[in-house]
Amino acid sequence: MKWKIIVDSSCNVREIKDIAENTEYVRVPLTLNVEEKVYIDDYNLNVEEMIEYFYNSSSKVTSACPSPEAYKKACEGAENIIIVTITGSLSGSYNSAIIGSNMLKEEYSNTNIHVIDSKSASGEIDLIVEEINNLIKQNLSFEEVKQKITEYTNKTKLLFILEKVDNLVKNGRLSKFIGGAIGLLNIKLIGQASDEGTLELLHKVRGTKKALSKIVEEMINSGYKGGKVRISHCYAEETFKELKELILKNFPSASVLNIKMSGLCSFYAEKGGIMLGYEI
Ligand code: X90
């Protein structure tokens, strides 16, 4: 039986290093569009160059989710397929995945496909992908993998720190009202992916130290006990290091890894943005 793990580019994982036997990993890109060009968020994208280009340009940038056809194509050639998408409440990616996988099933009715709306993005999806790979490695049946990954997704969460929210507001993903004051006076927005998969504001704080201690406090309050943490950031290397130290100070044996942030997440999280997926 051949397996495929399919994600969209809200997932930062570019390659699964210890991938299970007979398993292929496919990352379907979203795109970022300016008047004069299209950036495809795939392995060739130079994220830094794209971000600089956007900050120096006055054109409006929009994002677009993958088409159903792109998902259908990604599904071809395997019997067992698990797809994980960015939250369906902020993107049409989940919907495309559902339509694309149904199109494939019309042609290949024996294919098993499970589509997961992560109700999240970035580091939380990175964790889910790692776990799917671990489950496939255990030689479990499709139904068992499906059941166990559903349980796992109830035990993962996403927190973020944003210093700028212009692109979220401009693209209608965050209200101007909530976004107000961010970008001024060193104010940082701390938030989480809500259970419904929406962007939920938790705190507005001044300064990095405050922001980081709030993050760790939120992690602990929601039940973090030292499990895996996957962090991605956009031009925030120093803050990442401080955050990692703070987590390790509280939980010395935690696995805290930095995964380079995807183009899509970098565009929306913007400079200074940090996204952190963790297990509870
Ligand atoms: O379909 C599309 O065009 C993609 C739109 C994606 C928009 C949101 C990306 C958010 C990434 C902000 C942190 C908040 C994450 C909250 C998840 C529920 C960066």
mmCIF file of C-alpha atoms and ligand atoms in Angstrom, residues 10 30-31 62-66 86-87 89-93 119-122 158 160 162 168 173 192-194 197-200 264-270 274-275, ligand 1:
data_model
loop_
_atom_site.group_PDB
_atom_site.id
_atom_site.type_symbol
_atom_site.label_atom_id
_atom_site.label_comp_id
_atom_site.label_asym_id
_atom_site.label_seq_id
_atom_site.Cartn_x
_atom_site.Cartn_y
_atom_site.Cartn_z
ATOM 1 C CA SER A 10 0.907 26.888 5.428
ATOM 2 C CA LEU A 30 -0.516 28.585 -2.178
ATOM 3 C CA THR A 31 0.427 31.651 -4.199
ATOM 4 C CA THR A 62 -3.220 38.937 -2.278
ATOM 5 C CA SER A 63 -2.941 35.237 -1.565
ATOM 6 C CA ALA A 64 -4.694 32.387 -3.316
ATOM 7 C CA CYS A 65 -5.301 28.844 -2.153
ATOM 8 C CA PRO A 66 -4.554 25.763 -4.270
ATOM 9 C CA ILE A 86 -4.616 25.464 6.889
ATOM 10 C CA THR A 87 -7.762 26.425 8.828
ATOM 11 C CA SER A 89 -12.043 29.620 8.342
ATOM 12 C CA LEU A 90 -9.228 31.753 6.884
ATOM 13 C CA SER A 91 -8.624 30.025 3.540
ATOM 14 C CA GLY A 92 -10.379 28.072 0.806
ATOM 15 C CA SER A 93 -7.613 25.463 0.881
ATOM 16 C CA LYS A 119 -8.086 24.721 12.256
ATOM 17 C CA SER A 120 -4.608 26.186 12.531
ATOM 18 C CA ALA A 121 -1.439 26.893 10.559
ATOM 19 C CA SER A 122 2.346 26.662 10.659
ATOM 20 C CA LEU A 158 -0.922 27.182 18.108
ATOM 21 C CA PHE A 160 1.576 33.473 17.858
ATOM 22 C CA LEU A 162 2.587 39.526 15.736
ATOM 23 C CA LEU A 168 -3.922 40.351 7.575
ATOM 24 C CA ARG A 173 -8.405 38.223 7.655
ATOM 25 C CA GLN A 192 -3.970 31.661 19.366
ATOM 26 C CA ALA A 193 -5.810 29.532 16.868
ATOM 27 C CA SER A 194 -9.205 29.113 18.527
ATOM 28 C CA GLY A 197 -9.852 27.736 13.725
ATOM 29 C CA THR A 198 -10.165 31.485 13.922
ATOM 30 C CA LEU A 199 -7.503 33.990 14.838
ATOM 31 C CA GLU A 200 -8.170 34.753 18.492
ATOM 32 C CA LEU A 264 2.569 32.190 3.021
ATOM 33 C CA CYS A 265 3.004 32.381 6.796
ATOM 34 C CA SER A 266 5.848 34.911 6.447
ATOM 35 C CA PHE A 267 3.629 37.153 4.347
ATOM 36 C CA TYR A 268 0.825 37.126 6.916
ATOM 37 C CA ALA A 269 2.839 36.911 10.144
ATOM 38 C CA GLU A 270 5.169 39.680 8.805
ATOM 39 C CA ILE A 274 6.490 34.132 15.556
ATOM 40 C CA MET A 275 4.219 31.085 15.312
HETATM 41 O O1 X90 B 1 -6.407 31.114 0.967
HETATM 42 C C1 X90 B 1 -5.592 32.021 1.161
HETATM 43 O O2 X90 B 1 -5.452 32.951 0.378
HETATM 44 C C2 X90 B 1 -4.725 31.936 2.399
HETATM 45 C C3 X90 B 1 -5.111 32.838 3.479
HETATM 46 C C4 X90 B 1 -4.365 32.606 4.763
HETATM 47 C C5 X90 B 1 -4.555 33.674 5.760
HETATM 48 C C6 X90 B 1 -4.049 33.464 7.139
HETATM 49 C C7 X90 B 1 -2.646 33.073 7.360
HETATM 50 C C8 X90 B 1 -2.275 33.355 8.786
HETATM 51 C C9 X90 B 1 -0.849 33.139 9.146
HETATM 52 C C10 X90 B 1 -1.110 34.710 11.172
HETATM 53 C C11 X90 B 1 -1.157 34.037 12.510
HETATM 54 C C12 X90 B 1 -2.502 33.565 12.882
HETATM 55 C C13 X90 B 1 -2.819 32.134 12.605
HETATM 56 C C14 X90 B 1 -4.161 31.744 13.144
HETATM 57 C C15 X90 B 1 -4.631 30.407 12.656
HETATM 58 C C16 X90 B 1 -6.035 30.112 13.022
HETATM 59 C C17 X90 B 1 -0.261 34.085 10.125
#
